[in-house]
Amino acid sequence: MYIDLVVLVVLVALVIIFFKNFSSVVYFVAIFDILLRIFTFIKLNIPLQDISAVINNYIPESIPSLIGKYLTGIPYTIVVWAYAIIFMIFEVYIIKTFWKKKR
């Protein structure tokens, strides 16, 4: 029912509790979303019905699809914009890291 949402919220809470900084939350959200998108790629490109069925039933396609499953209207828009801002911050972190390694 709400197990996928509960798992995401619990994992974000654990990251906040153990790492205690915003950058860890940003990295976790990006890593988790990339992992979900990899599973979606596997589901679409591996023709085994068993694997596709398990991924389709238990793993959401991405964080925005998970958000869209439970929210609509203005709350959905606000949360998706927060998600987009987190990914923009993630992009800044990646560019800063790339720039430091380039020197």
Short mmCIF file of N, CA, C and O in Angstrom, two decimals:
data_model
loop_
_atom_site.label_atom_id
_atom_site.label_comp_id
_atom_site.label_asym_id
_atom_site.label_seq_id
_atom_site.Cartn_x
_atom_site.Cartn_y
_atom_site.Cartn_z
N MET A 1 0.83 -1.17 0.00
CA MET A 1 0.00 0.00 0.00
C MET A 1 0.88 1.25 0.00
O MET A 1 1.14 1.80 -1.05
N TYR A 2 1.36 1.70 1.13
CA TYR A 2 2.23 2.86 1.21
C TYR A 2 3.68 2.46 1.50
O TYR A 2 4.48 3.29 1.89
N ILE A 3 4.01 1.20 1.31
CA ILE A 3 5.32 0.70 1.72
C ILE A 3 6.46 1.41 1.00
O ILE A 3 7.47 1.71 1.63
N ASP A 4 6.31 1.72 -0.28
CA ASP A 4 7.38 2.37 -1.00
C ASP A 4 7.62 3.79 -0.49
O ASP A 4 8.76 4.22 -0.32
N LEU A 5 6.57 4.49 -0.17
CA LEU A 5 6.70 5.84 0.39
C LEU A 5 7.29 5.79 1.79
O LEU A 5 8.16 6.60 2.14
N VAL A 6 6.86 4.84 2.60
CA VAL A 6 7.39 4.69 3.95
C VAL A 6 8.89 4.37 3.91
O VAL A 6 9.67 4.95 4.68
N VAL A 7 9.28 3.49 3.01
CA VAL A 7 10.70 3.14 2.89
C VAL A 7 11.52 4.37 2.53
O VAL A 7 12.58 4.63 3.12
N LEU A 8 11.05 5.17 1.57
CA LEU A 8 11.77 6.38 1.17
C LEU A 8 11.90 7.36 2.32
O LEU A 8 12.99 7.88 2.60
N VAL A 9 10.81 7.60 3.04
CA VAL A 9 10.84 8.55 4.15
C VAL A 9 11.75 8.05 5.27
O VAL A 9 12.53 8.82 5.85
N VAL A 10 11.70 6.77 5.58
CA VAL A 10 12.56 6.21 6.63
C VAL A 10 14.02 6.32 6.22
O VAL A 10 14.88 6.69 7.04
N LEU A 11 14.34 6.02 4.98
CA LEU A 11 15.73 6.12 4.53
C LEU A 11 16.23 7.55 4.57
O LEU A 11 17.37 7.80 4.99
N VAL A 12 15.43 8.50 4.15
CA VAL A 12 15.83 9.92 4.23
C VAL A 12 16.03 10.31 5.68
O VAL A 12 16.99 11.01 6.04
N ALA A 13 15.14 9.88 6.56
CA ALA A 13 15.28 10.19 7.99
C ALA A 13 16.56 9.59 8.56
O ALA A 13 17.27 10.26 9.34
N LEU A 14 16.89 8.37 8.17
CA LEU A 14 18.14 7.75 8.65
C LEU A 14 19.37 8.51 8.15
O LEU A 14 20.33 8.69 8.90
N VAL A 15 19.33 8.96 6.92
CA VAL A 15 20.44 9.75 6.39
C VAL A 15 20.59 11.05 7.17
O VAL A 15 21.70 11.45 7.53
N ILE A 16 19.47 11.69 7.46
CA ILE A 16 19.52 12.94 8.24
C ILE A 16 20.05 12.68 9.64
O ILE A 16 20.88 13.44 10.15
N ILE A 17 19.62 11.60 10.27
CA ILE A 17 20.04 11.30 11.64
C ILE A 17 21.53 10.96 11.69
O ILE A 17 22.26 11.46 12.55
N PHE A 18 22.01 10.13 10.76
CA PHE A 18 23.39 9.67 10.84
C PHE A 18 24.40 10.66 10.27
O PHE A 18 25.50 10.77 10.77
N PHE A 19 24.05 11.38 9.21
CA PHE A 19 25.03 12.27 8.58
C PHE A 19 24.87 13.72 8.98
O PHE A 19 25.83 14.48 8.93
N LYS A 20 23.69 14.14 9.35
CA LYS A 20 23.41 15.46 9.91
C LYS A 20 23.82 16.64 9.06
O LYS A 20 24.11 17.71 9.57
N ASN A 21 23.88 16.48 7.75
CA ASN A 21 24.09 17.64 6.90
C ASN A 21 23.26 17.53 5.63
O ASN A 21 22.89 16.45 5.20
N PHE A 22 22.99 18.67 5.07
CA PHE A 22 22.10 18.75 3.92
C PHE A 22 22.69 18.09 2.68
O PHE A 22 21.96 17.49 1.89
N SER A 23 23.99 18.17 2.51
CA SER A 23 24.60 17.59 1.31
C SER A 23 24.42 16.07 1.28
O SER A 23 24.25 15.49 0.21
N SER A 24 24.41 15.43 2.42
CA SER A 24 24.17 13.98 2.47
C SER A 24 22.77 13.64 1.99
O SER A 24 22.57 12.65 1.29
N VAL A 25 21.80 14.44 2.36
CA VAL A 25 20.43 14.23 1.91
C VAL A 25 20.34 14.41 0.41
O VAL A 25 19.70 13.62 -0.29
N VAL A 26 21.01 15.45 -0.11
CA VAL A 26 21.00 15.70 -1.55
C VAL A 26 21.62 14.52 -2.29
O VAL A 26 21.04 14.01 -3.27
N TYR A 27 22.77 14.05 -1.84
CA TYR A 27 23.40 12.90 -2.48
C TYR A 27 22.53 11.65 -2.37
O TYR A 27 22.42 10.88 -3.32
N PHE A 28 21.91 11.43 -1.22
CA PHE A 28 21.06 10.25 -1.06
C PHE A 28 19.88 10.28 -2.03
O PHE A 28 19.56 9.27 -2.65
N VAL A 29 19.21 11.42 -2.13
CA VAL A 29 18.06 11.52 -3.04
C VAL A 29 18.50 11.23 -4.47
O VAL A 29 17.83 10.49 -5.20
N ALA A 30 19.64 11.78 -4.88
CA ALA A 30 20.13 11.54 -6.24
C ALA A 30 20.50 10.08 -6.45
O ALA A 30 20.14 9.48 -7.47
N ILE A 31 21.20 9.49 -5.51
CA ILE A 31 21.59 8.09 -5.61
C ILE A 31 20.35 7.19 -5.67
O ILE A 31 20.27 6.27 -6.49
N PHE A 32 19.39 7.45 -4.81
CA PHE A 32 18.18 6.63 -4.77
C PHE A 32 17.39 6.75 -6.08
O PHE A 32 16.92 5.76 -6.62
N ASP A 33 17.28 7.97 -6.61
CA ASP A 33 16.54 8.15 -7.86
C ASP A 33 17.27 7.49 -9.02
O ASP A 33 16.64 6.86 -9.87
N ILE A 34 18.57 7.61 -9.07
CA ILE A 34 19.34 6.95 -10.13
C ILE A 34 19.17 5.44 -10.04
O ILE A 34 19.01 4.75 -11.06
N LEU A 35 19.19 4.89 -8.83
CA LEU A 35 18.99 3.45 -8.65
C LEU A 35 17.60 3.01 -9.16
O LEU A 35 17.48 2.00 -9.85
N LEU A 36 16.57 3.79 -8.83
CA LEU A 36 15.23 3.46 -9.31
C LEU A 36 15.17 3.51 -10.84
O LEU A 36 14.54 2.67 -11.48
N ARG A 37 15.85 4.48 -11.44
CA ARG A 37 15.86 4.58 -12.90
C ARG A 37 16.64 3.44 -13.54
O ARG A 37 16.29 2.99 -14.64
N ILE A 38 17.67 2.95 -12.88
CA ILE A 38 18.40 1.77 -13.38
C ILE A 38 17.49 0.55 -13.36
O ILE A 38 17.45 -0.24 -14.32
N PHE A 39 16.74 0.37 -12.28
CA PHE A 39 15.78 -0.74 -12.22
C PHE A 39 14.73 -0.63 -13.32
O PHE A 39 14.33 -1.63 -13.92
N THR A 40 14.28 0.59 -13.60
CA THR A 40 13.32 0.78 -14.68
C THR A 40 13.93 0.42 -16.03
O THR A 40 13.29 -0.22 -16.86
N PHE A 41 15.18 0.79 -16.23
CA PHE A 41 15.87 0.43 -17.47
C PHE A 41 15.96 -1.09 -17.61
O PHE A 41 15.72 -1.64 -18.67
N ILE A 42 16.31 -1.76 -16.51
CA ILE A 42 16.39 -3.22 -16.53
C ILE A 42 15.03 -3.83 -16.85
O ILE A 42 14.92 -4.75 -17.65
N LYS A 43 13.99 -3.29 -16.22
CA LYS A 43 12.63 -3.80 -16.47
C LYS A 43 12.25 -3.68 -17.94
O LYS A 43 11.65 -4.59 -18.51
N LEU A 44 12.61 -2.57 -18.57
CA LEU A 44 12.22 -2.33 -19.95
C LEU A 44 13.09 -3.07 -20.96
O LEU A 44 12.65 -3.34 -22.07
N ASN A 45 14.33 -3.40 -20.59
CA ASN A 45 15.26 -3.94 -21.58
C ASN A 45 15.67 -5.39 -21.38
O ASN A 45 16.39 -5.92 -22.20
N ILE A 46 15.25 -6.00 -20.30
CA ILE A 46 15.51 -7.42 -20.12
C ILE A 46 14.19 -8.15 -20.33
O ILE A 46 13.22 -7.90 -19.61
N PRO A 47 14.14 -9.04 -21.31
CA PRO A 47 12.85 -9.63 -21.67
C PRO A 47 12.34 -10.73 -20.74
O PRO A 47 11.40 -11.43 -21.10
N LEU A 48 12.92 -10.90 -19.59
CA LEU A 48 12.43 -11.93 -18.66
C LEU A 48 11.20 -11.42 -17.91
O LEU A 48 11.26 -10.41 -17.21
N GLN A 49 10.12 -12.11 -18.05
CA GLN A 49 8.86 -11.68 -17.45
C GLN A 49 8.90 -11.67 -15.93
O GLN A 49 8.28 -10.82 -15.30
N ASP A 50 9.62 -12.62 -15.33
CA ASP A 50 9.69 -12.68 -13.87
C ASP A 50 10.35 -11.44 -13.29
O ASP A 50 9.86 -10.85 -12.32
N ILE A 51 11.48 -11.06 -13.87
CA ILE A 51 12.20 -9.87 -13.40
C ILE A 51 11.35 -8.63 -13.61
O ILE A 51 11.22 -7.79 -12.72
N SER A 52 10.77 -8.50 -14.78
CA SER A 52 9.93 -7.34 -15.08
C SER A 52 8.73 -7.26 -14.13
O SER A 52 8.36 -6.17 -13.68
N ALA A 53 8.13 -8.39 -13.83
CA ALA A 53 6.96 -8.40 -12.94
C ALA A 53 7.34 -7.98 -11.52
O ALA A 53 6.62 -7.20 -10.89
N VAL A 54 8.46 -8.47 -11.02
CA VAL A 54 8.89 -8.10 -9.66
C VAL A 54 9.21 -6.62 -9.59
O VAL A 54 8.78 -5.92 -8.67
N ILE A 55 9.97 -6.12 -10.57
CA ILE A 55 10.32 -4.70 -10.58
C ILE A 55 9.07 -3.85 -10.74
O ILE A 55 8.91 -2.82 -10.08
N ASN A 56 8.16 -4.27 -11.61
CA ASN A 56 6.94 -3.50 -11.85
C ASN A 56 6.05 -3.45 -10.62
O ASN A 56 5.42 -2.43 -10.35
N ASN A 57 5.99 -4.54 -9.86
CA ASN A 57 5.11 -4.59 -8.69
C ASN A 57 5.68 -3.92 -7.45
O ASN A 57 4.93 -3.37 -6.65
N TYR A 58 6.99 -3.98 -7.26
CA TYR A 58 7.57 -3.57 -5.99
C TYR A 58 8.47 -2.34 -6.04
O TYR A 58 8.78 -1.78 -4.99
N ILE A 59 8.92 -1.94 -7.21
CA ILE A 59 9.87 -0.84 -7.30
C ILE A 59 9.29 0.25 -8.19
O ILE A 59 8.96 0.01 -9.34
N PRO A 60 9.16 1.49 -7.66
CA PRO A 60 8.63 2.58 -8.49
C PRO A 60 9.65 2.98 -9.57
O PRO A 60 10.84 2.67 -9.47
N GLU A 61 9.17 3.68 -10.60
CA GLU A 61 10.04 4.05 -11.70
C GLU A 61 11.05 5.12 -11.30
O GLU A 61 12.19 5.10 -11.75
N SER A 62 10.62 6.08 -10.51
CA SER A 62 11.50 7.17 -10.07
C SER A 62 10.84 7.86 -8.88
O SER A 62 9.70 7.55 -8.53
N ILE A 63 11.55 8.77 -8.28
CA ILE A 63 10.97 9.50 -7.14
C ILE A 63 9.77 10.35 -7.58
O ILE A 63 8.76 10.36 -6.88
N PRO A 64 9.84 11.07 -8.72
CA PRO A 64 8.63 11.81 -9.13
C PRO A 64 7.42 10.90 -9.38
O PRO A 64 6.29 11.30 -9.07
N SER A 65 7.63 9.70 -9.90
CA SER A 65 6.49 8.81 -10.09
C SER A 65 5.94 8.33 -8.74
O SER A 65 4.74 8.14 -8.58
N LEU A 66 6.82 8.16 -7.77
CA LEU A 66 6.40 7.80 -6.42
C LEU A 66 5.60 8.93 -5.79
O LEU A 66 4.55 8.71 -5.17
N ILE A 67 6.07 10.15 -5.97
CA ILE A 67 5.35 11.31 -5.45
C ILE A 67 3.99 11.44 -6.12
O ILE A 67 2.98 11.69 -5.47
N GLY A 68 3.96 11.26 -7.45
CA GLY A 68 2.72 11.37 -8.20
C GLY A 68 1.70 10.31 -7.85
O GLY A 68 0.49 10.50 -8.06
N LYS A 69 2.17 9.20 -7.31
CA LYS A 69 1.27 8.12 -6.91
C LYS A 69 0.42 8.51 -5.69
O LYS A 69 -0.70 8.04 -5.54
N TYR A 70 0.96 9.39 -4.84
CA TYR A 70 0.28 9.73 -3.60
C TYR A 70 -0.20 11.17 -3.50
O TYR A 70 -1.00 11.49 -2.63
N LEU A 71 0.29 12.04 -4.35
CA LEU A 71 -0.10 13.45 -4.29
C LEU A 71 -0.65 13.91 -5.63
O LEU A 71 -0.22 13.42 -6.68
N THR A 72 -1.53 14.90 -5.60
CA THR A 72 -2.02 15.54 -6.82
C THR A 72 -2.15 17.03 -6.56
O THR A 72 -2.13 17.48 -5.42
N GLY A 73 -2.29 17.78 -7.61
CA GLY A 73 -2.55 19.21 -7.50
C GLY A 73 -1.37 20.00 -6.98
O GLY A 73 -0.21 19.73 -7.29
N ILE A 74 -1.68 20.98 -6.15
CA ILE A 74 -0.66 21.90 -5.64
C ILE A 74 0.36 21.20 -4.74
O ILE A 74 1.56 21.47 -4.86
N PRO A 75 -0.02 20.28 -3.85
CA PRO A 75 1.01 19.59 -3.06
C PRO A 75 2.00 18.83 -3.94
O PRO A 75 3.20 18.84 -3.68
N TYR A 76 1.51 18.19 -5.00
CA TYR A 76 2.39 17.49 -5.94
C TYR A 76 3.37 18.48 -6.58
O TYR A 76 4.57 18.21 -6.66
N THR A 77 2.86 19.62 -7.02
CA THR A 77 3.71 20.62 -7.65
C THR A 77 4.79 21.11 -6.70
O THR A 77 5.96 21.24 -7.09
N ILE A 78 4.42 21.37 -5.46
CA ILE A 78 5.40 21.87 -4.47
C ILE A 78 6.48 20.83 -4.21
O ILE A 78 7.67 21.14 -4.21
N VAL A 79 6.09 19.58 -4.01
CA VAL A 79 7.06 18.53 -3.70
C VAL A 79 7.96 18.24 -4.91
O VAL A 79 9.17 18.04 -4.76
N VAL A 80 7.39 18.26 -6.11
CA VAL A 80 8.22 18.01 -7.30
C VAL A 80 9.18 19.17 -7.54
O VAL A 80 10.32 18.95 -7.95
N TRP A 81 8.77 20.39 -7.24
CA TRP A 81 9.71 21.51 -7.35
C TRP A 81 10.82 21.38 -6.30
O TRP A 81 11.98 21.70 -6.59
N ALA A 82 10.49 20.93 -5.11
CA ALA A 82 11.54 20.70 -4.10
C ALA A 82 12.51 19.63 -4.59
O ALA A 82 13.73 19.75 -4.43
N TYR A 83 11.97 18.58 -5.21
CA TYR A 83 12.80 17.53 -5.80
C TYR A 83 13.71 18.11 -6.89
O TYR A 83 14.90 17.81 -6.95
N ALA A 84 13.15 18.96 -7.75
CA ALA A 84 13.94 19.58 -8.81
C ALA A 84 15.04 20.47 -8.24
O ALA A 84 16.17 20.47 -8.74
N ILE A 85 14.74 21.19 -7.18
CA ILE A 85 15.75 22.04 -6.54
C ILE A 85 16.85 21.19 -5.93
O ILE A 85 18.03 21.53 -6.02
N ILE A 86 16.48 20.06 -5.32
CA ILE A 86 17.50 19.15 -4.78
C ILE A 86 18.41 18.65 -5.89
O ILE A 86 19.62 18.58 -5.73
N PHE A 87 17.84 18.33 -7.05
CA PHE A 87 18.68 17.88 -8.16
C PHE A 87 19.52 19.01 -8.73
O PHE A 87 20.64 18.77 -9.21
N MET A 88 19.04 20.24 -8.69
CA MET A 88 19.87 21.38 -9.12
C MET A 88 21.06 21.55 -8.17
O MET A 88 22.18 21.80 -8.62
N ILE A 89 20.81 21.40 -6.89
CA ILE A 89 21.89 21.48 -5.91
C ILE A 89 22.87 20.33 -6.12
O ILE A 89 24.09 20.52 -6.05
N PHE A 90 22.36 19.15 -6.41
CA PHE A 90 23.22 18.00 -6.72
C PHE A 90 24.10 18.30 -7.92
O PHE A 90 25.30 17.97 -7.92
N GLU A 91 23.54 18.91 -8.94
CA GLU A 91 24.31 19.27 -10.13
C GLU A 91 25.43 20.26 -9.77
O GLU A 91 26.55 20.14 -10.27
N VAL A 92 25.14 21.21 -8.89
CA VAL A 92 26.17 22.16 -8.45
C VAL A 92 27.28 21.41 -7.72
O VAL A 92 28.48 21.67 -7.96
N TYR A 93 26.93 20.47 -6.85
CA TYR A 93 27.94 19.68 -6.14
C TYR A 93 28.81 18.89 -7.12
O TYR A 93 30.03 18.82 -6.97
N ILE A 94 28.20 18.31 -8.13
CA ILE A 94 28.96 17.54 -9.12
C ILE A 94 29.90 18.45 -9.90
O ILE A 94 31.07 18.11 -10.13
N ILE A 95 29.41 19.61 -10.31
CA ILE A 95 30.25 20.54 -11.08
C ILE A 95 31.41 21.04 -10.22
O ILE A 95 32.55 21.13 -10.69
N LYS A 96 31.15 21.34 -8.95
CA LYS A 96 32.23 21.79 -8.06
C LYS A 96 33.29 20.70 -7.89
O LYS A 96 34.48 20.98 -7.92
N THR A 97 32.85 19.47 -7.73
CA THR A 97 33.79 18.36 -7.59
C THR A 97 34.59 18.17 -8.86
O THR A 97 35.81 17.98 -8.82
N PHE A 98 33.94 18.24 -10.00
CA PHE A 98 34.62 18.11 -11.28
C PHE A 98 35.63 19.23 -11.47
O PHE A 98 36.75 19.02 -11.93
N TRP A 99 35.26 20.44 -11.09
CA TRP A 99 36.14 21.59 -11.25
C TRP A 99 37.37 21.46 -10.35
O TRP A 99 38.49 21.79 -10.76
N LYS A 100 37.19 20.96 -9.13
CA LYS A 100 38.33 20.76 -8.22
C LYS A 100 39.27 19.70 -8.74
O LYS A 100 40.49 19.83 -8.63
N LYS A 101 38.75 18.63 -9.31
CA LYS A 101 39.60 17.55 -9.84
C LYS A 101 40.32 17.99 -11.10
O LYS A 101 41.37 17.45 -11.41
N LYS A 102 39.76 18.93 -11.84
CA LYS A 102 40.37 19.38 -13.08
C LYS A 102 41.65 20.14 -12.79
O LYS A 102 42.59 20.09 -13.57
N ARG A 103 41.72 20.85 -11.70
CA ARG A 103 42.91 21.68 -11.38
C ARG A 103 44.07 20.86 -10.98
O ARG A 103 44.39 19.95 -10.63
#
